[in-house]
mmCIF file of C-alpha atoms in Angstrom:
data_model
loop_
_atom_site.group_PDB
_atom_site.id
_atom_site.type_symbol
_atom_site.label_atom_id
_atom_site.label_comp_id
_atom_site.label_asym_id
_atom_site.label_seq_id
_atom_site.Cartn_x
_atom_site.Cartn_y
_atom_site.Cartn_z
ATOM 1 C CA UNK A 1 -7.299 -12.068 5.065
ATOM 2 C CA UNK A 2 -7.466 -7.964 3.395
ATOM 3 C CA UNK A 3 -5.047 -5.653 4.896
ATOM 4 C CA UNK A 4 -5.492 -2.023 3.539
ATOM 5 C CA UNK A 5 -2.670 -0.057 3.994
ATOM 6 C CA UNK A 6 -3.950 3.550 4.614
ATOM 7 C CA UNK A 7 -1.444 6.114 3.760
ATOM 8 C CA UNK A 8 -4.241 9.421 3.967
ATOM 9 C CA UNK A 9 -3.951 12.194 6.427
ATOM 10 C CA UNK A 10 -8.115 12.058 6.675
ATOM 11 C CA UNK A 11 -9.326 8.793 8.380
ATOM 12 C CA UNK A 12 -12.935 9.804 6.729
ATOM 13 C CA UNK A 13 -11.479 11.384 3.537
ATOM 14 C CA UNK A 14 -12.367 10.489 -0.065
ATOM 15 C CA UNK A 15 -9.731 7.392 -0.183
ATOM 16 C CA UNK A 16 -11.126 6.106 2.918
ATOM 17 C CA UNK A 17 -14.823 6.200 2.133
ATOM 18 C CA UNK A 18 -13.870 4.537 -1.897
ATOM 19 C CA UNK A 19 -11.495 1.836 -0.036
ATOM 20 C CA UNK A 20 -14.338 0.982 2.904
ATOM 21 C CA UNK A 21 -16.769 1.111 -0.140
ATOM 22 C CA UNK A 22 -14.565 -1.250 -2.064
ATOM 23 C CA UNK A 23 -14.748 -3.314 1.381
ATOM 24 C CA UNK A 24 -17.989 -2.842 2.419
ATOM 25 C CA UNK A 25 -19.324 -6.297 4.011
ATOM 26 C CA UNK A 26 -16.087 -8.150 4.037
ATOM 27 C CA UNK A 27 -13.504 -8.916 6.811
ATOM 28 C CA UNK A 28 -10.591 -6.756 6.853
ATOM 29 C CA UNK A 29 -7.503 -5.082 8.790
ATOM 30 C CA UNK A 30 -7.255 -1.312 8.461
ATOM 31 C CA UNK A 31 -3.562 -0.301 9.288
ATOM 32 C CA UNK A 32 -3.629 3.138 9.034
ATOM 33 C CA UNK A 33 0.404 4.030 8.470
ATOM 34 C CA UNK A 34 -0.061 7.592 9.448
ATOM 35 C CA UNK A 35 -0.595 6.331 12.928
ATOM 36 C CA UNK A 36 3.386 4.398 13.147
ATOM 37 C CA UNK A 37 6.752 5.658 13.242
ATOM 38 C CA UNK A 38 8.564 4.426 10.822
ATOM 39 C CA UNK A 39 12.763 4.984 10.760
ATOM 40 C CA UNK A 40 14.655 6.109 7.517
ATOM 41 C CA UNK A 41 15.987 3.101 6.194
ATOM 42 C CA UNK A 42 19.218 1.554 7.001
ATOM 43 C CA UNK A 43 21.269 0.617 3.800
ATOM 44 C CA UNK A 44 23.613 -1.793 4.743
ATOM 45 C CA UNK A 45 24.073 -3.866 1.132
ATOM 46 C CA UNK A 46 27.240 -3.018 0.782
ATOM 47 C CA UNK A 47 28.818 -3.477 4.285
ATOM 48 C CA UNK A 48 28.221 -7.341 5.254
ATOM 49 C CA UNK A 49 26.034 -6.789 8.408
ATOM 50 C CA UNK A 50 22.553 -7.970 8.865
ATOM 51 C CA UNK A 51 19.562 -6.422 9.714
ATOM 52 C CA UNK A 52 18.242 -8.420 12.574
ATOM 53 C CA UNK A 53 16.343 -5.602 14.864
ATOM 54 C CA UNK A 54 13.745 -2.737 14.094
ATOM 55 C CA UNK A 55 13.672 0.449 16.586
ATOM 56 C CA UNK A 56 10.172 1.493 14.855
ATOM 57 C CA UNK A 57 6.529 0.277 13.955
ATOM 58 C CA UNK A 58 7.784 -1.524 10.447
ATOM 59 C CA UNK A 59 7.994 -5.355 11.672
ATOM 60 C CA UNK A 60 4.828 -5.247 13.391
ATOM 61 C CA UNK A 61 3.131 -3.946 10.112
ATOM 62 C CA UNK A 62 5.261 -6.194 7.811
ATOM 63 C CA UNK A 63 4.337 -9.387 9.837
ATOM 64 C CA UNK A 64 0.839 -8.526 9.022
ATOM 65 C CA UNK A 65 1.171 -8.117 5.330
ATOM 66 C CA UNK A 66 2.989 -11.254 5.014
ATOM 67 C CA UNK A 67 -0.264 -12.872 7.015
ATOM 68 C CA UNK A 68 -2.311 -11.646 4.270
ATOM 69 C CA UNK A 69 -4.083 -12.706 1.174
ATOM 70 C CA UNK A 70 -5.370 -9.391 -0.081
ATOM 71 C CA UNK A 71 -3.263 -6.100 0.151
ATOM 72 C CA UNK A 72 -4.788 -3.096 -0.842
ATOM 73 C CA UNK A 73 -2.594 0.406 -1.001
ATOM 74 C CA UNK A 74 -4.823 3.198 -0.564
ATOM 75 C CA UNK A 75 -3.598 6.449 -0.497
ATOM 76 C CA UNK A 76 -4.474 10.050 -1.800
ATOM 77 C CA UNK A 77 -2.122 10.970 -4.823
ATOM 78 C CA UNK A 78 0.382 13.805 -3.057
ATOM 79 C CA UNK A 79 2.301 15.632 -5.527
ATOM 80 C CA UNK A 80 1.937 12.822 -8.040
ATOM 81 C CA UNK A 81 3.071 9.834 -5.887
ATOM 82 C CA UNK A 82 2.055 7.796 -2.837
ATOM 83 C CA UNK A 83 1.898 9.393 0.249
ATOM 84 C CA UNK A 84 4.924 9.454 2.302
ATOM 85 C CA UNK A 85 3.554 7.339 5.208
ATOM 86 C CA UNK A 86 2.877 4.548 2.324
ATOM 87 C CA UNK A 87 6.221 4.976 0.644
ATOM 88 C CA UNK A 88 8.237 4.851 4.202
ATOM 89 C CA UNK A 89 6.705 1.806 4.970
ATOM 90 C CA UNK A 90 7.635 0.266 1.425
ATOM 91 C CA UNK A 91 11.207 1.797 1.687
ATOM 92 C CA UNK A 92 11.925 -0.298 4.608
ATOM 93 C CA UNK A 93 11.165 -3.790 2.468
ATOM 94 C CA UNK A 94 14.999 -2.774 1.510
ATOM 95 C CA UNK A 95 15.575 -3.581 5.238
ATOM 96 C CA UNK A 96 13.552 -6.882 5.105
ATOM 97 C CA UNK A 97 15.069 -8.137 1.906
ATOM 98 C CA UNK A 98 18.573 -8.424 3.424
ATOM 99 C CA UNK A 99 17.268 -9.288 7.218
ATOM 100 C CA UNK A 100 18.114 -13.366 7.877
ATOM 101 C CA UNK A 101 14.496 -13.890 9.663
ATOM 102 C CA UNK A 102 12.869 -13.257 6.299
ATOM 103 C CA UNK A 103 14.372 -15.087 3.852
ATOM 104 C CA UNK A 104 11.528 -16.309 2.254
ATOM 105 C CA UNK A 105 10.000 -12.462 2.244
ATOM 106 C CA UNK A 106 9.867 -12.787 -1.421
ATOM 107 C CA UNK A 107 8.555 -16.108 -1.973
ATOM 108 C CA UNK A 108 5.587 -14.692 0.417
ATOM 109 C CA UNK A 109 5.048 -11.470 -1.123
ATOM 110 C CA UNK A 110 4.913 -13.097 -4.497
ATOM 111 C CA UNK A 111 1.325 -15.167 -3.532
ATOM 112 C CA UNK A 112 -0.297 -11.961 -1.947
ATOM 113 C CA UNK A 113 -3.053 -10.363 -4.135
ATOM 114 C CA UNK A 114 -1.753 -6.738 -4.048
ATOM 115 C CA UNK A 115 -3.999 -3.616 -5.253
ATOM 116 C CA UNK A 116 -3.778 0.112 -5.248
ATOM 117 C CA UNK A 117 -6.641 3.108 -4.792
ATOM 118 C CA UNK A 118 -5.507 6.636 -5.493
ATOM 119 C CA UNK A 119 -7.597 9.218 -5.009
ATOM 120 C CA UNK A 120 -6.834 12.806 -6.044
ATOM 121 C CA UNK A 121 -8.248 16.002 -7.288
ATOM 122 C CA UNK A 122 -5.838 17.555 -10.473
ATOM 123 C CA UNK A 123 -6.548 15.387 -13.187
ATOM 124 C CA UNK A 124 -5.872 11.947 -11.276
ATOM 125 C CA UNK A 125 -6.813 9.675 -14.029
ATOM 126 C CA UNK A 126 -3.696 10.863 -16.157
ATOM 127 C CA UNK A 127 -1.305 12.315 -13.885
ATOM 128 C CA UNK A 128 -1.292 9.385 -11.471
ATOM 129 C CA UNK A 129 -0.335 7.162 -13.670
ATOM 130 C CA UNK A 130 3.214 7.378 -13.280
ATOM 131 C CA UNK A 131 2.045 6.364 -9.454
ATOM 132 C CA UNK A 132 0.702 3.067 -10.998
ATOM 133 C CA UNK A 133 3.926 2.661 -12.513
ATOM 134 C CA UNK A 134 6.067 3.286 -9.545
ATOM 135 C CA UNK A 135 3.957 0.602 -8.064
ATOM 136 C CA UNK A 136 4.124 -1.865 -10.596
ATOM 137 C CA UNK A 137 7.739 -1.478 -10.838
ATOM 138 C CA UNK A 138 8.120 -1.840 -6.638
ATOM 139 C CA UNK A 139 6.194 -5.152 -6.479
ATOM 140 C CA UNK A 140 8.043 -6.585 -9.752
ATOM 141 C CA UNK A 141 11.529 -6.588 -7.686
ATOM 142 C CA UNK A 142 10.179 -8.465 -5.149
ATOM 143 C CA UNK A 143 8.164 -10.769 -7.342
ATOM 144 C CA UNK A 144 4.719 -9.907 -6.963
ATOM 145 C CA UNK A 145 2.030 -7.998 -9.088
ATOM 146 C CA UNK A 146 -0.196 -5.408 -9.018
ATOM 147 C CA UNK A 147 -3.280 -6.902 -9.563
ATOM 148 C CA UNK A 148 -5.693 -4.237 -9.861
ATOM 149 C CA UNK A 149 -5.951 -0.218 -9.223
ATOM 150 C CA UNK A 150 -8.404 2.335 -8.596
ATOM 151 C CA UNK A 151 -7.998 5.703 -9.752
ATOM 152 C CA UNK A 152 -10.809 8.262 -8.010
ATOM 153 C CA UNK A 153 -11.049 11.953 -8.849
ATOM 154 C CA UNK A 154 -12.191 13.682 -5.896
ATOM 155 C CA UNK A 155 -11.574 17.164 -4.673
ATOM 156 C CA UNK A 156 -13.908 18.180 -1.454
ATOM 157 C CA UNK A 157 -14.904 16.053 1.161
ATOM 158 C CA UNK A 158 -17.578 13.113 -0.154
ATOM 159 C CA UNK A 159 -16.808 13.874 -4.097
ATOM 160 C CA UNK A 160 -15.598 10.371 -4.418
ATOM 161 C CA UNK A 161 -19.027 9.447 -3.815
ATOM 162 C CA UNK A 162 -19.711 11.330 -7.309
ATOM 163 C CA UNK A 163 -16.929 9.282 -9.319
ATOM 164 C CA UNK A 164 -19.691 6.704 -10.987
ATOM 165 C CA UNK A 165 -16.540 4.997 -12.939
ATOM 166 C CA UNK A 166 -14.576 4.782 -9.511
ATOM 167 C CA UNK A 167 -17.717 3.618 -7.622
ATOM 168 C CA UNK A 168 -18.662 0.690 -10.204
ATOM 169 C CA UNK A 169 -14.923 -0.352 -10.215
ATOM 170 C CA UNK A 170 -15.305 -0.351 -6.137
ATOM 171 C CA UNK A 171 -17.952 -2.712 -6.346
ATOM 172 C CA UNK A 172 -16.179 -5.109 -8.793
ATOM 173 C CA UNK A 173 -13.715 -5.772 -6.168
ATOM 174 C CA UNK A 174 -16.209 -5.801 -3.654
ATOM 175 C CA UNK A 175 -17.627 -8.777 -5.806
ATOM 176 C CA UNK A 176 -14.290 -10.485 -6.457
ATOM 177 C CA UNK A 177 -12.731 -9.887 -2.611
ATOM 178 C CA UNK A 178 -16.189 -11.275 -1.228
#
């Protein structure tokens, strides 16, 4: 199973159109994050309690990406980063790695096939990279590996469609995911 995790404020904007692009024909679940409520995290390390309960959206979201083969980040680059709804949702793993009912959270996450698509307008192809990095460096504490990334340069509405290199990279996956 593909689970995208959408972090864009447009549901039809330029990272939406090169992820469904990227998608096109296959079987997937869209979880668009913008649409849950996600709590700041709770950092209990140091005080021996458990996390056991979630007041938000997080371990409905989590349960799915541990169901999943195929998770794809996809999120417009937002002052150089991941959007916030994508990096709230990853800040709470921090919850999940000291919560009892997932002790095997890492040992899943490591067999997942995780990939990233930024999209963004000021020169995305150099100044997200430290996005890429952030990534990489996120899924290497828990064990896992980015497998893959898209970086699209896109400024209006539909210019993604106009990002041959993007596009052709888009349909690689589309042939490898299929």
């Amino acid at each position: 199973m593909i689970t995208v995790l959408f972090g864009g404020s447009r549901p039809e904007g330029n990272t939406a159109q090169i992820t469904k692009y990227a998608l096109e024909g296959l079987d997937y679940n869209w979880i668009d994050l913008t649409q849950y409520q996600f709590t700041p995290v709770r950092d209990l390390r140091h005080e021996n309690e458990d996390i056991k309960t979630y007041s938000d959206d997080y371990k409905e979201i989590i349960d799915k990406v541990l169901e999943s083969d195929t998770v794809i980040f996809a999120s417009p680059v937002y002052w150089y980063s991941i959007s916030a709804s994508l990096k709230a949702f990853i800040d709470n793993w921090s919850e999940t790695l000291i919560d009892p009912n997932y002790k095997d959270f890492k040992e899943k996450m490591a067999k997942i096939d995780f990939r990233l698509i930024l999209v963004g307008g000021d020169c995305p192809k150099v100044k997200a990279k430290p996005c890429i990095t952030q990534m990489k460096y996120t899924l290497d504490y828990i064990g896992a590996e980015l497998k893959g990334y898209i970086i699209g340069t896109a400024e209006r509405p539909g210019d993604i469609m106009k990002d041959a290199f993007a596009l052709e990279r888009a349909k690689e996956w589309n042939e490898t995911l299929g």
